Amino acid sequence: MDTTTETDFESSSTPLSNRRETQGQRMRRMRDERGIKQGHISKVADITQAHLSRIENDESGVTKNTLRKIAQAMGVAFDDLYVPKNEKDDEGPRVMDIDDILNSDAAMIRFMGGERPDDATMAWVKRSLSVIRQEIRRRREY
């Protein structure tokens, strides 16, 4: 039974109007507004429902590529779904790009679900992401 009252929210130190929506909060709100189930989005976006849930609960970051797939699955524009990184307000996980992941072992571990893999797996993922990054850059030149 929820004993929270309206005044509990009003007494919060930060007014609701001044709080910045996290990436996960925006995803969940937009999904709920459209009445779309997580299972549908995860199937169309080709990600696991568990991963989608972790993103919505701000327990996992999300790459821009995955966010684009989720936006397409929801039928919304990427720019409407994307919450840009704000250096002043670092609330919740942020959207990462490949360079962020390759430049930080901590970001790599978050990207891989939060558990550090063995060294061989970590090296393989880094090599794979480097190849993907090179291919993206090559295609952008055309």
CSV table of C-alpha atoms in Angstrom, one decimal:
chain,number,residue,atom,x,y,z
A,1,MET,CA,0.0,0.0,0.0
A,2,ASP,CA,1.4,3.4,-1.0
A,3,THR,CA,1.3,5.9,1.8
A,4,THR,CA,2.9,8.7,-0.3
A,5,THR,CA,0.9,11.9,-0.3
A,6,GLU,CA,0.8,14.8,-2.7
A,7,THR,CA,2.5,16.9,-0.1
A,8,ASP,CA,5.5,14.5,0.1
A,9,PHE,CA,6.3,15.4,-3.5
A,10,GLU,CA,5.9,19.1,-2.9
A,11,SER,CA,8.4,19.0,-0.1
A,12,SER,CA,11.1,17.6,-2.3
A,13,SER,CA,14.2,19.8,-2.4
A,14,THR,CA,14.1,20.2,-6.2
A,15,PRO,CA,10.8,21.4,-7.7
A,16,LEU,CA,9.4,18.9,-10.3
A,17,SER,CA,9.5,21.6,-13.0
A,18,ASN,CA,13.3,22.0,-12.5
A,19,ARG,CA,14.1,18.3,-12.7
A,20,ARG,CA,15.6,17.1,-15.9
A,21,GLU,CA,14.1,14.0,-17.4
A,22,THR,CA,16.6,11.1,-17.7
A,23,GLN,CA,16.9,9.1,-20.9
A,24,GLY,CA,15.1,6.1,-19.2
A,25,GLN,CA,12.3,8.3,-17.9
A,26,ARG,CA,11.7,9.8,-21.3
A,27,MET,CA,11.6,6.4,-23.0
A,28,ARG,CA,9.2,5.0,-20.5
A,29,ARG,CA,6.9,8.0,-20.6
A,30,MET,CA,6.8,8.1,-24.4
A,31,ARG,CA,6.2,4.3,-24.5
A,32,ASP,CA,3.4,4.5,-21.9
A,33,GLU,CA,1.8,7.5,-23.7
A,34,ARG,CA,1.6,5.4,-26.8
A,35,GLY,CA,0.4,2.2,-25.0
A,36,ILE,CA,3.3,0.2,-26.4
A,37,LYS,CA,4.6,-2.9,-24.6
A,38,GLN,CA,8.3,-3.5,-23.9
A,39,GLY,CA,8.0,-6.8,-25.6
A,40,HIS,CA,7.0,-5.2,-28.9
A,41,ILE,CA,9.8,-2.6,-28.8
A,42,SER,CA,12.4,-5.2,-27.9
A,43,LYS,CA,11.4,-7.5,-30.7
A,44,VAL,CA,11.3,-4.7,-33.4
A,45,ALA,CA,14.5,-3.0,-32.1
A,46,ASP,CA,16.2,-6.4,-31.8
A,47,ILE,CA,17.3,-6.0,-28.2
A,48,THR,CA,16.3,-8.1,-25.1
A,49,GLN,CA,13.4,-7.0,-23.0
A,50,ALA,CA,15.7,-7.1,-20.0
A,51,HIS,CA,18.1,-4.6,-21.6
A,52,LEU,CA,15.2,-2.3,-22.5
A,53,SER,CA,13.9,-2.5,-18.9
A,54,ARG,CA,17.4,-1.7,-17.6
A,55,ILE,CA,17.6,1.4,-19.9
A,56,GLU,CA,14.1,2.6,-18.8
A,57,ASN,CA,15.1,2.1,-15.1
A,58,ASP,CA,18.3,4.1,-15.7
A,59,GLU,CA,20.4,1.1,-14.8
A,60,SER,CA,22.1,0.9,-18.1
A,61,GLY,CA,23.3,3.3,-20.7
A,62,VAL,CA,22.2,3.2,-24.3
A,63,THR,CA,24.1,3.7,-27.5
A,64,LYS,CA,22.8,6.2,-30.1
A,65,ASN,CA,22.4,3.3,-32.5
A,66,THR,CA,20.2,1.4,-30.1
A,67,LEU,CA,18.3,4.5,-29.3
A,68,ARG,CA,17.6,5.0,-33.0
A,69,LYS,CA,16.2,1.5,-33.2
A,70,ILE,CA,14.0,2.0,-30.2
A,71,ALA,CA,12.7,5.3,-31.6
A,72,GLN,CA,11.9,3.6,-34.9
A,73,ALA,CA,10.1,0.8,-33.0
A,74,MET,CA,8.1,3.4,-31.0
A,75,GLY,CA,7.3,5.4,-34.2
A,76,VAL,CA,8.9,8.6,-32.8
A,77,ALA,CA,11.6,10.8,-34.1
A,78,PHE,CA,15.1,10.1,-32.6
A,79,ASP,CA,15.4,13.8,-31.6
A,80,ASP,CA,12.2,13.6,-29.6
A,81,LEU,CA,13.4,10.5,-27.7
A,82,TYR,CA,17.0,11.5,-27.2
A,83,VAL,CA,18.0,13.3,-24.0
A,84,PRO,CA,21.3,15.2,-24.6
A,85,LYS,CA,24.0,15.1,-22.1
A,86,ASN,CA,24.1,18.1,-19.8
A,87,GLU,CA,27.3,18.5,-17.9
A,88,LYS,CA,25.6,20.4,-15.1
A,89,ASP,CA,23.0,17.8,-14.4
A,90,ASP,CA,24.4,14.3,-14.6
A,91,GLU,CA,21.3,12.4,-13.5
A,92,GLY,CA,21.0,8.8,-14.8
A,93,PRO,CA,23.0,7.0,-17.5
A,94,ARG,CA,23.8,8.9,-20.6
A,95,VAL,CA,23.8,8.0,-24.3
A,96,MET,CA,27.2,6.7,-25.2
A,97,ASP,CA,28.9,6.6,-28.6
A,98,ILE,CA,31.6,4.1,-29.7
A,99,ASP,CA,34.4,6.5,-28.8
A,100,ASP,CA,33.1,6.8,-25.2
A,101,ILE,CA,33.1,3.1,-24.9
A,102,LEU,CA,36.5,2.5,-26.4
A,103,ASN,CA,38.2,5.2,-24.3
A,104,SER,CA,37.0,3.9,-20.9
A,105,ASP,CA,37.1,0.5,-19.4
A,106,ALA,CA,34.3,1.5,-17.0
A,107,ALA,CA,32.1,2.6,-20.0
A,108,MET,CA,32.9,-0.7,-21.7
A,109,ILE,CA,31.9,-2.7,-18.7
A,110,ARG,CA,28.6,-0.7,-18.5
A,111,PHE,CA,28.0,-1.2,-22.2
A,112,MET,CA,28.5,-5.0,-21.7
A,113,GLY,CA,25.9,-5.2,-19.0
A,114,GLY,CA,27.8,-4.2,-15.9
A,115,GLU,CA,30.0,-7.2,-15.3
A,116,ARG,CA,33.7,-7.2,-16.3
A,117,PRO,CA,34.4,-10.0,-18.8
A,118,ASP,CA,37.6,-12.0,-19.0
A,119,ASP,CA,40.5,-10.2,-20.7
A,120,ALA,CA,40.2,-12.1,-24.0
A,121,THR,CA,36.5,-11.2,-24.3
A,122,MET,CA,37.2,-7.5,-23.4
A,123,ALA,CA,40.0,-7.4,-26.1
A,124,TRP,CA,37.7,-9.0,-28.7
A,125,VAL,CA,34.9,-6.5,-28.0
A,126,LYS,CA,37.3,-3.6,-28.2
A,127,ARG,CA,38.7,-4.8,-31.6
A,128,SER,CA,35.1,-5.4,-32.9
A,129,LEU,CA,34.0,-1.9,-31.9
A,130,SER,CA,37.1,-0.4,-33.4
A,131,VAL,CA,36.3,-2.1,-36.7
A,132,ILE,CA,32.7,-0.8,-36.5
A,133,ARG,CA,33.9,2.7,-35.8
A,134,GLN,CA,36.3,2.6,-38.8
A,135,GLU,CA,33.5,1.4,-41.0
A,136,ILE,CA,31.1,4.1,-39.9
A,137,ARG,CA,33.8,6.8,-40.5
A,138,ARG,CA,34.6,5.3,-43.9
A,139,ARG,CA,30.9,5.3,-44.9
A,140,ARG,CA,30.4,8.9,-43.7
A,141,GLU,CA,33.2,10.0,-46.1
A,142,TYR,CA,31.1,8.8,-49.1
